[in-house]
Amino acid sequence: MNCSDNLVNEIRRLKRERNAVILAHNYQIGEVQDIADFVGDSLRLSQQAASTDADVIIFCGVHFMAETAAILSPKKTVLLPDIYAGCPMADMVTAEKLREFKAEHPGTPVVCYVNSSADVKAESDYCCTSANAVKIVESIGADKVIFVPDQHLGHYASTKTSKSVVLWNGFCPTHRRITAKSVKEQKAAYPEARVVVHPECTTEVIALADAVASTEGILRYAHESNDGEFIIGTELGILHRLQKENPGKRFYAAAERAICPNMKRTTLEKVLWSLQDMENAITVPEDIAARAKRAIDRMLEIV
Ligand code: 13P
Ligand code: SF4
């Protein structure tokens, strides 16, 4: 038995002892995904967090995801294995700046991407994820909506709905590393491959894609497609599940540099330390949580 087997066995033992569940995002490193009880996109992880009967949730992802879990499951202990795992895009909007923006667009409903703080969600009318942004924006009974913080997802939603979308200028630095040039180079190298990208990519990259989907949607597309080769335009952690679940198919990164340093902060050791020490609990003040939950619940009712 090697060191990594010992780690995995100890995590499993402590997980039972604590009645804990391990949730991991599709961008986590492979060995963290493999130890998780559930791996998925932001939407499915929030649904899991809302429905689990565990006492403890070990959230292998970034801060806003653990916060969302804490809002949906206030009686559970939600632990983030690396307290510094944040999301630079989520940090591009604050509640104060959003209040000022709302004042400039009175009466316009606000949709916030789940990649945002609890404070920002509390200022918003609807939450959405990349899997349901189009559906949520379309469902709103107004011609104009404010969308924060991701300008690319917001713009993508505006092209797929009848709504006029007022964009915030946030973006994901990792998805910005996927450029039209890198996609064109990969298309030239693998002419038979389908191009599947995440809606956090720029408009130029989206224009080159055969399909646009959340990480779970990308996995579904690859699984259901009759094609055998795919150029994948999102964070590279997703290649782990793509390859594991589709051994006969080939996957190429649209850009080798599309690695989110925050998603890579979680390691097996940190998961074990979380279970041992029960530190890094993520909590949200009750009043903020109640207002943020309204926006999240509205989303969960629509999807
Ligand atoms: P999804 O897995 O929901 O598509 O999210 C992508 C993302 O950037 C999470 O940080
Ligand atoms: Fe944030 Fe982008 Fe990293 Fe997702 S991939 S956590 S949006 S920085």
CSV table of C-alpha atoms and ligand atoms in Angstrom, one decimal:
chain,number,residue,atom,x,y,z
A,1,MET,CA,0.0,0.0,0.0
A,2,ASN,CA,1.5,3.4,-1.0
A,3,CYS,CA,1.2,6.8,0.6
A,4,SER,CA,-1.6,7.9,-1.6
A,5,ASP,CA,-3.7,4.7,-0.8
A,6,ASN,CA,-3.2,5.5,2.9
A,7,LEU,CA,-4.4,9.0,2.4
A,8,VAL,CA,-7.5,7.8,0.5
A,9,ASN,CA,-8.3,5.2,3.1
A,10,GLU,CA,-7.9,7.7,5.9
A,11,ILE,CA,-10.2,10.2,4.1
A,12,ARG,CA,-12.8,7.4,3.6
A,13,ARG,CA,-12.6,6.4,7.3
A,14,LEU,CA,-12.9,10.0,8.6
A,15,LYS,CA,-15.7,10.8,6.1
A,16,ARG,CA,-17.8,8.0,7.6
A,17,GLU,CA,-16.9,9.0,11.2
A,18,ARG,CA,-18.0,12.6,10.5
A,19,ASN,CA,-21.0,11.7,8.3
A,20,ALA,CA,-19.4,13.9,5.7
A,21,VAL,CA,-20.0,14.1,1.9
A,22,ILE,CA,-17.3,15.3,-0.5
A,23,LEU,CA,-18.5,17.4,-3.4
A,24,ALA,CA,-16.0,18.3,-6.2
A,25,HIS,CA,-16.2,20.6,-9.2
A,26,ASN,CA,-15.3,19.3,-12.7
A,27,TYR,CA,-12.1,21.5,-12.6
A,28,GLN,CA,-10.6,19.8,-9.6
A,29,ILE,CA,-7.4,17.7,-10.0
A,30,GLY,CA,-8.1,14.1,-11.0
A,31,GLU,CA,-7.3,12.5,-7.6
A,32,VAL,CA,-9.7,14.9,-5.8
A,33,GLN,CA,-12.4,14.1,-8.3
A,34,ASP,CA,-11.8,10.4,-7.7
A,35,ILE,CA,-12.3,10.6,-4.0
A,36,ALA,CA,-15.5,12.7,-4.2
A,37,ASP,CA,-19.0,11.3,-3.6
A,38,PHE,CA,-20.2,13.6,-6.3
A,39,VAL,CA,-18.5,15.5,-9.2
A,40,GLY,CA,-20.3,18.0,-11.3
A,41,ASP,CA,-21.0,21.5,-12.5
A,42,SER,CA,-22.1,24.4,-10.3
A,43,LEU,CA,-25.8,23.7,-10.9
A,44,ARG,CA,-25.6,20.0,-10.0
A,45,LEU,CA,-23.3,20.7,-7.0
A,46,SER,CA,-25.7,23.2,-5.6
A,47,GLN,CA,-28.6,20.8,-6.0
A,48,GLN,CA,-26.5,18.1,-4.2
A,49,ALA,CA,-25.7,20.5,-1.4
A,50,ALA,CA,-29.4,21.3,-1.0
A,51,SER,CA,-30.5,17.6,-0.9
A,52,THR,CA,-27.7,15.8,1.0
A,53,ASP,CA,-28.4,14.4,4.5
A,54,ALA,CA,-24.8,14.5,5.6
A,55,ASP,CA,-23.8,16.6,8.6
A,56,VAL,CA,-20.6,18.0,6.9
A,57,ILE,CA,-20.0,19.0,3.3
A,58,ILE,CA,-16.3,19.1,2.2
A,59,PHE,CA,-16.5,21.4,-0.8
A,60,CYS,CA,-13.7,20.8,-3.3
A,61,GLY,CA,-14.1,23.9,-5.4
A,62,VAL,CA,-13.8,27.7,-4.8
A,63,HIS,CA,-15.2,30.0,-2.2
A,64,PHE,CA,-18.5,31.1,-3.8
A,65,MET,CA,-19.5,27.4,-4.3
A,66,ALA,CA,-19.0,26.6,-0.6
A,67,GLU,CA,-20.9,29.8,0.3
A,68,THR,CA,-23.8,28.7,-2.0
A,69,ALA,CA,-23.8,25.3,-0.2
A,70,ALA,CA,-23.8,27.0,3.2
A,71,ILE,CA,-26.8,29.2,2.1
A,72,LEU,CA,-28.7,26.1,0.9
A,73,SER,CA,-27.8,24.0,3.9
A,74,PRO,CA,-27.5,26.3,6.9
A,75,LYS,CA,-27.6,23.5,9.5
A,76,LYS,CA,-24.6,21.7,7.9
A,77,THR,CA,-21.0,22.4,8.4
A,78,VAL,CA,-19.5,23.4,5.0
A,79,LEU,CA,-15.7,23.2,4.8
A,80,LEU,CA,-13.4,24.6,2.1
A,81,PRO,CA,-10.2,22.6,2.1
A,82,ASP,CA,-8.1,25.6,1.0
A,83,ILE,CA,-9.5,28.8,2.4
A,84,TYR,CA,-7.6,30.8,-0.3
A,85,ALA,CA,-9.4,29.1,-3.2
A,86,GLY,CA,-11.4,32.1,-4.5
A,87,CYS,CA,-12.7,33.1,-7.9
A,88,PRO,CA,-11.2,36.3,-9.5
A,89,MET,CA,-14.3,36.8,-11.6
A,90,ALA,CA,-16.6,36.6,-8.5
A,91,ASP,CA,-14.4,39.4,-7.0
A,92,MET,CA,-15.0,41.7,-10.0
A,93,VAL,CA,-18.4,42.8,-8.5
A,94,THR,CA,-19.2,43.9,-5.0
A,95,ALA,CA,-22.6,44.5,-3.4
A,96,GLU,CA,-21.8,48.2,-3.1
A,97,LYS,CA,-20.9,48.6,-6.8
A,98,LEU,CA,-23.9,46.6,-7.8
A,99,ARG,CA,-26.2,48.9,-5.7
A,100,GLU,CA,-24.8,51.9,-7.6
A,101,PHE,CA,-25.3,50.1,-10.9
A,102,LYS,CA,-28.9,49.3,-10.0
A,103,ALA,CA,-29.5,52.9,-9.2
A,104,GLU,CA,-28.4,53.8,-12.8
A,105,HIS,CA,-31.0,51.3,-14.1
A,106,PRO,CA,-34.0,51.6,-11.8
A,107,GLY,CA,-36.5,48.8,-11.9
A,108,THR,CA,-34.3,46.5,-14.0
A,109,PRO,CA,-34.2,42.9,-12.6
A,110,VAL,CA,-30.7,41.6,-11.7
A,111,VAL,CA,-29.5,38.1,-12.7
A,112,CYS,CA,-26.3,37.1,-11.0
A,113,TYR,CA,-24.1,34.3,-12.2
A,114,VAL,CA,-23.5,31.8,-9.3
A,115,ASN,CA,-19.8,32.9,-9.5
A,116,SER,CA,-20.5,35.8,-7.2
A,117,SER,CA,-20.4,36.4,-3.4
A,118,ALA,CA,-23.3,35.9,-1.1
A,119,ASP,CA,-23.5,39.7,-0.7
A,120,VAL,CA,-24.0,40.1,-4.5
A,121,LYS,CA,-26.5,37.3,-4.6
A,122,ALA,CA,-28.4,39.1,-1.8
A,123,GLU,CA,-28.6,42.2,-4.1
A,124,SER,CA,-29.9,40.2,-7.0
A,125,ASP,CA,-33.3,39.0,-8.1
A,126,TYR,CA,-32.3,35.7,-9.8
A,127,CYS,CA,-29.2,33.5,-9.7
A,128,CYS,CA,-28.1,31.4,-12.6
A,129,THR,CA,-25.4,29.0,-13.6
A,130,SER,CA,-23.8,28.5,-17.0
A,131,ALA,CA,-26.1,25.5,-17.5
A,132,ASN,CA,-29.3,27.6,-17.2
A,133,ALA,CA,-28.4,31.3,-17.8
A,134,VAL,CA,-30.3,31.4,-21.1
A,135,LYS,CA,-33.4,29.8,-19.5
A,136,ILE,CA,-33.4,32.1,-16.5
A,137,VAL,CA,-32.9,35.3,-18.5
A,138,GLU,CA,-35.7,34.2,-21.0
A,139,SER,CA,-38.1,33.4,-18.1
A,140,ILE,CA,-37.9,36.9,-16.6
A,141,GLY,CA,-41.0,39.1,-17.2
A,142,ALA,CA,-39.1,42.2,-18.3
A,143,ASP,CA,-37.6,43.3,-21.6
A,144,LYS,CA,-34.3,44.3,-20.0
A,145,VAL,CA,-32.2,42.6,-17.4
A,146,ILE,CA,-28.9,43.4,-15.6
A,147,PHE,CA,-26.4,40.5,-15.7
A,148,VAL,CA,-23.4,40.3,-13.4
A,149,PRO,CA,-20.5,39.6,-13.3
A,150,ASP,CA,-19.6,37.7,-16.4
A,151,GLN,CA,-19.8,39.8,-19.6
A,152,HIS,CA,-19.3,36.8,-21.8
A,153,LEU,CA,-22.0,34.6,-20.3
A,154,GLY,CA,-24.3,37.6,-20.2
A,155,HIS,CA,-23.7,38.4,-23.8
A,156,TYR,CA,-24.1,34.8,-24.8
A,157,ALA,CA,-27.5,34.8,-23.0
A,158,SER,CA,-28.5,38.0,-24.8
A,159,THR,CA,-27.9,36.3,-28.2
A,160,LYS,CA,-30.1,33.3,-27.3
A,161,THR,CA,-33.0,35.2,-25.8
A,162,SER,CA,-35.3,38.1,-26.7
A,163,LYS,CA,-34.0,40.2,-23.8
A,164,SER,CA,-31.8,43.2,-23.8
A,165,VAL,CA,-29.0,42.5,-21.3
A,166,VAL,CA,-27.1,45.2,-19.5
A,167,LEU,CA,-23.6,43.7,-19.0
A,168,TRP,CA,-21.2,44.1,-16.1
A,169,ASN,CA,-17.5,44.0,-17.3
A,170,GLY,CA,-16.4,40.9,-15.4
A,171,PHE,CA,-14.7,37.9,-16.9
A,172,CYS,CA,-12.9,34.7,-16.1
A,173,PRO,CA,-9.1,35.1,-16.5
A,174,THR,CA,-8.7,31.4,-17.2
A,175,HIS,CA,-11.3,31.3,-20.0
A,176,ARG,CA,-9.6,34.4,-21.5
A,177,ARG,CA,-6.6,32.3,-22.0
A,178,ILE,CA,-8.6,30.4,-24.7
A,179,THR,CA,-8.2,32.6,-27.7
A,180,ALA,CA,-9.6,32.4,-31.2
A,181,LYS,CA,-6.0,31.9,-32.4
A,182,SER,CA,-5.5,28.8,-30.2
A,183,VAL,CA,-8.8,27.3,-31.2
A,184,LYS,CA,-8.0,27.9,-34.9
A,185,GLU,CA,-4.6,26.2,-34.5
A,186,GLN,CA,-6.2,23.2,-32.8
A,187,LYS,CA,-8.9,23.0,-35.6
A,188,ALA,CA,-6.1,23.0,-38.2
A,189,ALA,CA,-4.3,20.2,-36.2
A,190,TYR,CA,-7.5,18.1,-35.7
A,191,PRO,CA,-9.8,19.0,-38.6
A,192,GLU,CA,-12.3,16.1,-37.7
A,193,ALA,CA,-12.8,17.3,-34.1
A,194,ARG,CA,-15.9,19.0,-32.9
A,195,VAL,CA,-15.3,22.2,-31.0
A,196,VAL,CA,-17.2,22.5,-27.6
A,197,VAL,CA,-16.7,25.5,-25.4
A,198,HIS,CA,-17.9,27.0,-22.2
A,199,PRO,CA,-20.0,30.2,-22.3
A,200,GLU,CA,-17.4,32.0,-20.2
A,201,CYS,CA,-15.2,32.1,-23.4
A,202,THR,CA,-15.1,35.3,-25.5
A,203,THR,CA,-17.5,35.9,-28.3
A,204,GLU,CA,-14.8,35.3,-30.9
A,205,VAL,CA,-14.2,31.8,-29.4
A,206,ILE,CA,-17.9,31.0,-29.1
A,207,ALA,CA,-18.3,31.9,-32.8
A,208,LEU,CA,-15.8,29.1,-33.7
A,209,ALA,CA,-17.6,26.5,-31.6
A,210,ASP,CA,-20.0,23.6,-32.7
A,211,ALA,CA,-21.5,23.6,-29.2
A,212,VAL,CA,-21.6,25.9,-26.1
A,213,ALA,CA,-22.3,24.3,-22.8
A,214,SER,CA,-21.6,24.2,-19.0
A,215,THR,CA,-19.0,21.7,-17.9
A,216,GLU,CA,-21.7,19.1,-17.3
A,217,GLY,CA,-23.2,20.0,-20.7
A,218,ILE,CA,-19.8,19.5,-22.3
A,219,LEU,CA,-19.6,16.0,-20.7
A,220,ARG,CA,-23.1,15.2,-21.9
A,221,TYR,CA,-22.3,16.4,-25.5
A,222,ALA,CA,-19.1,14.3,-25.7
A,223,HIS,CA,-21.0,11.2,-24.3
A,224,GLU,CA,-24.0,11.5,-26.7
A,225,SER,CA,-22.0,12.5,-29.8
A,226,ASN,CA,-21.3,10.0,-32.6
A,227,ASP,CA,-18.0,11.9,-33.2
A,228,GLY,CA,-14.7,10.6,-31.9
A,229,GLU,CA,-12.6,13.7,-31.5
A,230,PHE,CA,-13.3,17.0,-29.6
A,231,ILE,CA,-11.5,20.3,-29.0
A,232,ILE,CA,-12.5,21.4,-25.5
A,233,GLY,CA,-12.6,25.1,-24.6
A,234,THR,CA,-12.7,25.2,-20.9
A,235,GLU,CA,-10.5,24.7,-17.8
A,236,LEU,CA,-8.4,21.6,-18.3
A,237,GLY,CA,-9.6,19.7,-15.2
A,238,ILE,CA,-12.6,18.6,-17.2
A,239,LEU,CA,-10.4,16.4,-19.4
A,240,HIS,CA,-10.1,13.9,-16.5
A,241,ARG,CA,-13.8,12.9,-16.6
A,242,LEU,CA,-14.0,13.3,-20.3
A,243,GLN,CA,-11.2,10.7,-20.8
A,244,LYS,CA,-12.4,8.5,-18.0
A,245,GLU,CA,-16.0,8.3,-19.2
A,246,ASN,CA,-15.2,8.1,-22.9
A,247,PRO,CA,-12.2,5.8,-23.3
A,248,GLY,CA,-12.7,5.4,-27.0
A,249,LYS,CA,-12.8,9.1,-27.8
A,250,ARG,CA,-10.0,11.7,-28.0
A,251,PHE,CA,-10.0,15.1,-26.4
A,252,TYR,CA,-7.7,18.0,-27.1
A,253,ALA,CA,-7.4,21.2,-25.1
A,254,ALA,CA,-8.4,24.4,-27.0
A,255,ALA,CA,-5.6,26.1,-25.0
A,256,GLU,CA,-3.0,24.3,-22.8
A,257,ARG,CA,-2.8,27.4,-20.5
A,258,ALA,CA,-6.5,27.2,-19.5
A,259,ILE,CA,-5.7,26.2,-15.9
A,260,CYS,CA,-7.5,27.9,-13.0
A,261,PRO,CA,-4.9,28.2,-10.1
A,262,ASN,CA,-7.7,28.5,-7.6
A,263,MET,CA,-9.4,25.3,-8.6
A,264,LYS,CA,-6.0,23.5,-8.3
A,265,ARG,CA,-5.4,24.6,-4.7
A,266,THR,CA,-7.3,21.6,-3.4
A,267,THR,CA,-5.2,18.5,-2.8
A,268,LEU,CA,-5.9,15.1,-1.1
A,269,GLU,CA,-3.9,16.2,1.9
A,270,LYS,CA,-6.0,19.3,2.3
A,271,VAL,CA,-9.2,17.2,2.1
A,272,LEU,CA,-7.8,15.0,4.8
A,273,TRP,CA,-6.8,17.9,7.0
A,274,SER,CA,-10.3,19.4,6.6
A,275,LEU,CA,-11.8,16.2,7.9
A,276,GLN,CA,-9.3,16.0,10.8
A,277,ASP,CA,-9.4,19.6,12.0
A,278,MET,CA,-12.9,20.6,10.8
A,279,GLU,CA,-11.4,24.0,10.0
A,280,ASN,CA,-12.1,26.6,7.2
A,281,ALA,CA,-15.9,26.5,7.8
A,282,ILE,CA,-17.7,28.8,5.4
A,283,THR,CA,-20.6,30.7,7.0
A,284,VAL,CA,-22.9,33.4,5.7
A,285,PRO,CA,-24.7,36.0,8.0
A,286,GLU,CA,-28.3,35.1,8.4
A,287,ASP,CA,-29.8,38.2,6.8
A,288,ILE,CA,-27.5,38.0,3.8
A,289,ALA,CA,-28.1,34.3,3.5
A,290,ALA,CA,-31.9,34.7,3.5
A,291,ARG,CA,-31.8,37.3,0.7
A,292,ALA,CA,-29.3,35.4,-1.3
A,293,LYS,CA,-31.3,32.2,-1.0
A,294,ARG,CA,-34.3,33.9,-2.6
A,295,ALA,CA,-32.3,34.4,-5.8
A,296,ILE,CA,-30.9,30.9,-5.7
A,297,ASP,CA,-34.3,29.3,-4.9
A,298,ARG,CA,-35.9,31.2,-7.9
A,299,MET,CA,-33.2,29.6,-10.1
A,300,LEU,CA,-33.8,26.1,-8.7
A,301,GLU,CA,-37.6,26.5,-9.2
A,302,ILE,CA,-37.1,27.3,-12.9
A,303,VAL,CA,-34.5,24.6,-13.8
B,1,13P,P1,-19.9,25.2,-14.5
B,1,13P,O1,-19.2,23.9,-14.1
B,1,13P,O2,-21.1,25.4,-13.8
B,1,13P,O3,-20.0,25.2,-16.0
B,1,13P,O4,-18.9,26.4,-14.1
B,1,13P,C1,-17.8,26.8,-14.6
B,1,13P,C2,-16.9,27.6,-13.7
B,1,13P,O5,-16.2,28.5,-14.1
B,1,13P,C3,-16.9,27.3,-12.3
B,1,13P,O6,-16.0,28.2,-11.7
B,2,SF4,FE1,-13.5,31.6,-11.4
B,2,SF4,FE2,-12.7,31.1,-13.9
B,2,SF4,FE3,-11.6,29.8,-11.9
B,2,SF4,FE4,-14.2,29.3,-12.5
B,2,SF4,S1,-12.4,28.9,-13.8
B,2,SF4,S2,-13.3,29.6,-10.5
B,2,SF4,S3,-14.8,31.4,-13.1
B,2,SF4,S4,-11.5,32.0,-12.3
